[in-house]
Tab-separated table of C-alpha atoms and ligand atoms in Angstrom:
chain	number	residue	atom	x	y	z
A	29	MET	CA	96.538	46.600	61.304
A	30	ASN	CA	93.486	44.395	61.337
A	31	LYS	CA	92.552	45.441	64.796
A	32	PHE	CA	88.808	45.638	64.975
A	33	LEU	CA	89.051	46.735	68.514
A	34	LYS	CA	86.264	48.670	70.021
A	35	PHE	CA	85.641	49.627	73.550
A	36	ILE	CA	81.964	49.350	74.045
A	37	ALA	CA	80.392	50.109	77.345
A	38	LEU	CA	76.983	48.606	77.265
A	39	GLY	CA	74.684	50.018	79.838
A	40	THR	CA	71.409	48.450	78.949
A	41	ALA	CA	70.098	45.060	78.050
A	42	ALA	CA	68.552	46.685	74.973
A	43	SER	CA	71.897	47.748	73.570
A	44	LEU	CA	73.340	44.315	74.275
A	45	MET	CA	70.463	42.761	72.375
A	46	ALA	CA	71.197	45.032	69.460
A	47	LEU	CA	74.686	43.575	69.324
A	48	SER	CA	73.640	40.005	69.849
A	49	LEU	CA	73.605	39.102	66.186
A	50	ALA	CA	76.594	36.944	65.577
A	51	ALA	CA	77.997	36.532	62.127
A	52	CYS	CA	76.871	33.516	60.156
A	53	THR	CA	74.242	32.421	62.592
A	54	SER	CA	70.550	32.748	62.382
A	55	GLY	CA	67.718	32.255	64.789
A	56	ASP	CA	65.658	34.210	67.222
A	57	GLN	CA	67.438	36.582	69.460
A	58	ASN	CA	66.762	36.047	73.083
A	59	SER	CA	66.818	38.888	75.474
A	60	SER	CA	70.017	38.763	77.383
A	61	THR	CA	71.019	39.836	80.809
A	62	GLY	CA	73.613	42.511	80.358
A	63	SER	CA	72.989	44.471	83.473
A	64	THR	CA	75.717	46.586	84.907
A	65	GLY	CA	73.822	47.145	88.119
A	66	PRO	CA	75.746	47.757	91.300
A	67	ASN	CA	77.363	44.794	92.892
A	68	ASP	CA	77.097	45.463	96.569
A	69	SER	CA	77.365	41.818	97.431
A	70	GLY	CA	80.844	40.744	98.446
A	71	SER	CA	82.519	37.881	96.601
A	72	ALA	CA	81.526	35.594	99.502
A	73	SER	CA	77.922	35.716	98.302
A	74	LEU	CA	78.771	34.873	94.707
A	75	ASP	CA	77.433	31.642	93.313
A	76	LEU	CA	80.677	29.837	92.442
A	77	VAL	CA	81.657	26.222	91.797
A	78	SER	CA	84.198	26.485	94.605
A	79	GLU	CA	84.110	29.286	97.167
A	80	GLY	CA	86.867	31.857	96.790
A	81	THR	CA	87.907	30.667	93.321
A	82	LEU	CA	86.786	31.782	89.881
A	83	ILE	CA	87.109	28.839	87.507
A	84	MET	CA	87.534	29.960	83.934
A	85	GLY	CA	87.077	27.495	81.091
A	86	THR	CA	88.932	28.096	77.868
A	87	ASN	CA	90.592	26.381	74.934
A	88	ALA	CA	94.221	27.488	74.966
A	89	GLU	CA	94.692	27.047	71.237
A	90	PHE	CA	93.506	30.479	70.207
A	91	PRO	CA	96.382	32.954	70.173
A	92	PRO	CA	96.564	35.798	71.116
A	93	PHE	CA	93.477	35.319	73.320
A	94	GLU	CA	94.654	32.075	74.967
A	95	TYR	CA	97.619	29.842	74.376
A	96	GLN	CA	100.101	27.768	76.346
A	97	GLU	CA	103.460	29.268	77.289
A	98	ASN	CA	105.844	27.389	79.578
A	99	GLY	CA	103.031	25.168	80.792
A	100	GLU	CA	100.774	28.099	81.601
A	101	VAL	CA	97.700	29.480	79.860
A	102	VAL	CA	98.405	33.090	78.854
A	103	GLY	CA	96.837	35.635	76.495
A	104	VAL	CA	94.243	38.413	76.501
A	105	ASP	CA	91.479	36.370	78.140
A	106	ALA	CA	93.676	34.845	80.853
A	107	ALA	CA	95.060	38.281	81.720
A	108	LEU	CA	91.625	39.952	81.673
A	109	MET	CA	90.160	37.254	83.874
A	110	GLY	CA	93.173	37.517	86.206
A	111	ALA	CA	92.468	41.250	86.613
A	112	ILE	CA	88.732	40.637	87.062
A	113	ALA	CA	89.307	37.903	89.675
A	114	GLU	CA	91.609	40.244	91.555
A	115	LYS	CA	88.921	42.968	91.601
A	116	LEU	CA	86.508	40.385	93.019
A	117	GLY	CA	88.983	39.125	95.617
A	118	LEU	CA	89.001	35.653	94.040
A	119	GLN	CA	91.719	33.226	92.957
A	120	LEU	CA	91.643	32.503	89.240
A	121	GLU	CA	91.818	28.879	88.144
A	122	ILE	CA	92.000	28.120	84.416
A	123	LYS	CA	90.664	24.867	82.975
A	124	ASP	CA	91.899	24.200	79.446
A	125	MET	CA	89.557	21.968	77.432
A	126	ALA	CA	88.213	21.337	73.931
A	127	PHE	CA	86.362	24.392	72.653
A	128	GLU	CA	83.232	22.356	72.016
A	129	SER	CA	83.192	21.147	75.651
A	130	LEU	CA	82.986	24.634	77.154
A	131	SER	CA	79.192	25.017	77.080
A	132	GLU	CA	78.650	21.675	78.745
A	133	ALA	CA	81.269	22.413	81.401
A	134	LEU	CA	79.406	25.635	82.193
A	135	SER	CA	75.944	24.088	82.425
A	136	GLY	CA	77.325	21.006	84.175
A	137	GLY	CA	78.889	23.135	86.905
A	138	THR	CA	82.594	22.374	86.480
A	139	ILE	CA	83.502	25.946	85.482
A	140	ASP	CA	82.128	29.357	86.503
A	141	ILE	CA	82.811	31.306	83.349
A	142	ILE	CA	83.840	30.863	79.736
A	143	ALA	CA	86.525	33.257	78.491
A	144	ALA	CA	87.625	32.035	75.099
A	145	GLY	CA	87.364	34.711	72.424
A	146	PHE	CA	83.767	33.608	72.694
A	147	THR	CA	81.294	35.228	70.305
A	148	ILE	CA	77.838	36.270	71.468
A	149	ASP	CA	75.485	34.126	69.490
A	150	PRO	CA	71.702	33.715	69.776
A	151	LYS	CA	71.984	29.922	69.956
A	152	ARG	CA	74.488	30.124	72.808
A	153	GLU	CA	72.297	32.693	74.583
A	154	GLU	CA	69.654	30.000	75.006
A	155	THR	CA	71.855	28.156	77.480
A	156	MET	CA	74.103	30.807	79.044
A	157	ASP	CA	74.250	34.509	79.918
A	158	PHE	CA	76.844	36.746	78.314
A	159	THR	CA	78.649	39.586	80.053
A	160	ASN	CA	79.098	42.961	78.424
A	161	THR	CA	81.227	42.795	75.306
A	162	TYR	CA	84.967	43.467	75.304
A	163	PHE	CA	86.234	42.908	71.769
A	164	THR	CA	85.023	43.077	68.170
A	165	ALA	CA	86.235	40.414	65.745
A	166	LYS	CA	85.546	39.192	62.240
A	167	GLN	CA	85.893	35.791	60.656
A	168	THR	CA	88.772	35.648	58.187
A	169	ILE	CA	89.412	33.153	55.399
A	170	LEU	CA	92.872	31.621	55.096
A	171	VAL	CA	93.852	30.128	51.744
A	172	ARG	CA	97.089	28.948	50.167
A	173	SER	CA	98.646	31.859	48.300
A	174	ASP	CA	98.869	29.790	45.106
A	175	SER	CA	95.113	29.002	45.189
A	176	GLY	CA	93.961	32.122	43.382
A	177	PHE	CA	90.953	32.409	45.715
A	178	ALA	CA	90.112	36.029	46.436
A	179	SER	CA	86.653	36.134	48.011
A	180	LYS	CA	84.121	33.891	49.723
A	181	ALA	CA	82.328	33.475	46.388
A	182	ASP	CA	85.338	31.464	45.169
A	183	LEU	CA	84.784	28.898	47.921
A	184	GLU	CA	81.444	27.579	46.789
A	185	ASP	CA	81.559	23.773	47.113
A	186	LYS	CA	85.176	23.862	48.247
A	187	LYS	CA	86.592	22.004	51.277
A	188	ILE	CA	86.626	24.274	54.284
A	189	GLY	CA	88.030	23.566	57.735
A	190	GLY	CA	88.017	25.251	61.108
A	191	GLN	CA	87.770	24.625	64.798
A	192	THR	CA	84.817	22.448	65.813
A	193	GLY	CA	81.954	24.351	67.412
A	194	THR	CA	83.083	27.810	66.320
A	195	THR	CA	81.330	30.602	64.477
A	196	GLY	CA	83.987	30.187	61.766
A	197	LEU	CA	82.467	26.832	60.872
A	198	SER	CA	78.984	28.404	60.868
A	199	CYS	CA	80.348	30.804	58.249
A	200	ALA	CA	81.649	27.811	56.268
A	201	GLU	CA	78.108	26.406	56.188
A	202	GLU	CA	77.034	29.487	54.232
A	203	LEU	CA	79.538	28.714	51.519
A	204	THR	CA	79.728	24.983	51.003
A	205	ALA	CA	77.831	21.759	51.623
A	206	LYS	CA	78.068	20.184	55.099
A	207	GLU	CA	80.020	17.194	53.763
A	208	ASN	CA	82.751	19.578	52.558
A	209	ILE	CA	83.260	21.013	56.041
A	210	LYS	CA	85.799	19.548	58.429
A	211	GLY	CA	86.077	20.392	62.120
A	212	TYR	CA	89.400	20.174	63.976
A	213	ASN	CA	90.323	20.273	67.649
A	214	ASN	CA	92.128	23.550	67.056
A	215	GLY	CA	92.828	26.072	64.332
A	216	SER	CA	96.449	25.052	63.993
A	217	LEU	CA	95.516	21.504	62.868
A	218	ALA	CA	93.137	22.971	60.289
A	219	VAL	CA	95.902	25.228	58.969
A	220	ASP	CA	98.235	22.193	58.711
A	221	ASP	CA	95.629	20.452	56.544
A	222	LEU	CA	95.268	23.584	54.420
A	223	LEU	CA	99.027	23.653	53.826
A	224	ASN	CA	98.983	19.897	53.059
A	225	GLY	CA	96.389	20.468	50.358
A	226	ASN	CA	93.617	18.572	52.186
A	227	LEU	CA	91.528	21.732	52.541
A	228	ASP	CA	90.876	24.682	50.256
A	229	ALA	CA	90.320	27.176	53.054
A	230	VAL	CA	90.200	27.670	56.806
A	231	ILE	CA	87.806	30.127	58.445
A	232	ILE	CA	88.877	31.505	61.786
A	233	ASP	CA	88.692	34.748	63.792
A	234	ASN	CA	90.881	37.578	62.496
A	235	ASN	CA	93.436	37.688	65.313
A	236	PRO	CA	94.342	33.972	65.257
A	237	ALA	CA	94.289	34.246	61.441
A	238	ASN	CA	96.935	36.953	61.670
A	239	GLU	CA	99.021	34.725	63.945
A	240	TYR	CA	98.910	31.868	61.413
A	241	LYS	CA	99.783	34.266	58.612
A	242	ASN	CA	102.773	35.481	60.656
A	243	GLN	CA	103.869	31.875	61.268
A	244	HIS	CA	103.585	30.729	57.660
A	245	GLY	CA	104.282	33.955	55.762
A	246	ASP	CA	104.017	33.863	51.969
A	247	GLU	CA	102.455	30.397	51.859
A	248	LEU	CA	99.161	31.752	53.237
A	249	THR	CA	96.895	34.569	52.127
A	250	LEU	CA	94.165	36.141	54.243
A	251	ILE	CA	90.834	37.057	52.705
A	252	THR	CA	89.330	39.663	55.013
A	253	ASP	CA	86.046	41.552	55.327
A	254	GLN	CA	83.826	38.768	54.045
A	255	PHE	CA	81.624	38.358	57.121
A	256	GLU	CA	79.777	40.423	59.710
A	257	GLU	CA	81.461	41.673	62.855
A	258	GLU	CA	81.189	39.521	65.987
A	259	GLU	CA	81.361	40.576	69.612
A	260	TYR	CA	83.337	38.671	72.225
A	261	ALA	CA	82.036	38.387	75.767
A	262	MET	CA	82.471	36.062	78.727
A	263	ALA	CA	79.622	33.701	79.552
A	264	VAL	CA	78.242	32.484	82.869
A	265	LYS	CA	75.701	29.802	83.673
A	266	LYS	CA	72.171	30.865	82.741
A	267	GLY	CA	70.628	32.773	85.624
A	268	ASN	CA	73.830	33.330	87.609
A	269	LYS	CA	73.040	37.012	87.914
A	270	SER	CA	75.235	37.696	90.938
A	271	LEU	CA	78.348	36.525	89.069
A	272	LEU	CA	77.282	38.232	85.836
A	273	ASP	CA	76.799	41.584	87.590
A	274	ALA	CA	80.054	41.233	89.540
A	275	VAL	CA	82.079	40.433	86.401
A	276	ASN	CA	80.447	43.288	84.458
A	277	LYS	CA	81.288	45.691	87.261
A	278	ALA	CA	84.906	44.485	87.409
A	279	LEU	CA	85.147	44.691	83.606
A	280	ASP	CA	83.927	48.317	83.737
A	281	GLU	CA	86.534	49.047	86.385
A	282	ILE	CA	89.447	47.571	84.445
A	283	LYS	CA	88.312	49.469	81.336
A	284	ALA	CA	88.154	52.700	83.341
A	285	ASP	CA	91.520	52.317	85.086
A	286	GLY	CA	93.553	51.475	81.963
A	287	THR	CA	94.239	47.809	82.831
A	288	PHE	CA	92.118	46.598	79.915
A	289	ASP	CA	94.012	48.690	77.344
A	290	GLU	CA	97.358	47.580	78.769
A	291	ILE	CA	96.425	43.905	78.497
A	292	VAL	CA	95.217	44.221	74.922
A	293	ALA	CA	98.335	46.179	73.928
A	294	GLN	CA	100.536	43.508	75.527
A	295	TYR	CA	99.090	40.676	73.445
A	296	ILE	CA	97.855	42.302	70.240
A	297	LYS	CA	100.521	44.226	68.353
B	306	LIG	N1	84.938	33.408	68.243
B	306	LIG	C1	84.741	32.059	67.808
B	306	LIG	C2	83.550	31.469	68.514
B	306	LIG	O1	83.141	31.949	69.531
B	306	LIG	C3	85.988	31.195	68.029
B	306	LIG	C4	86.426	31.086	69.446
B	306	LIG	C5	87.550	30.087	69.696
B	306	LIG	O2	87.883	29.270	68.832
B	306	LIG	N2	88.141	30.131	70.865
B	306	LIG	O3	83.020	30.486	68.065
């Protein structure tokens, strides 16, 4: 249920551009490098922060895509990047940081790639290059079950929270004034404030929304299908074509050999 999973093999930059419209964002679409050209360069020639290692930046507060378990970052993205690193003959290192710090870490050269349930968005495309897509998501509204709210129209001028820097908060901007919007370090803190009565709604991607619903049961209600679909992809530093092509090729391979499906099935029930 609620799995908006699609397996999209994007062969051309044109088709990637067609999918580059993220929900709740506006602005010019830039052309994006989504090439799946052959990677005949070995991993030794890849432009990496540290030779032999692929450093992935994420925010491990986004289950089931990334979360902490026994002191380790696990989830769909960690497992996918583990499989991709293996295909490239690289060690995977995961740096867990605030979601809003990821873009700066990428442009500042402390990570090689963002893998964070990260939505392709025209604004982000100005400063980074996205890989081919690997997952389709939708923003979901969480409300208290006793609120009576049933659609986004009910949230006009209401207090809405979400994770700082996310597309969920861009969606909130469509519904309520900026001063009614509160950003949190992670979705879980926003949900706490919703349950405490400090917020009227939280907007977050559908899979984490399902996790919060499972945790809190009858107290929370999900309002689904209110926003456009979004596409998740990994992101590399703008212009790092060798890494982009290598990751796209590895992603194609793990889709073709069944590894991708296995990973998704392991984390998304
Ligand atoms: N998909 C959302 C975004 O890219 C949220 C991602 C996240 O919180 N990890 O903004």
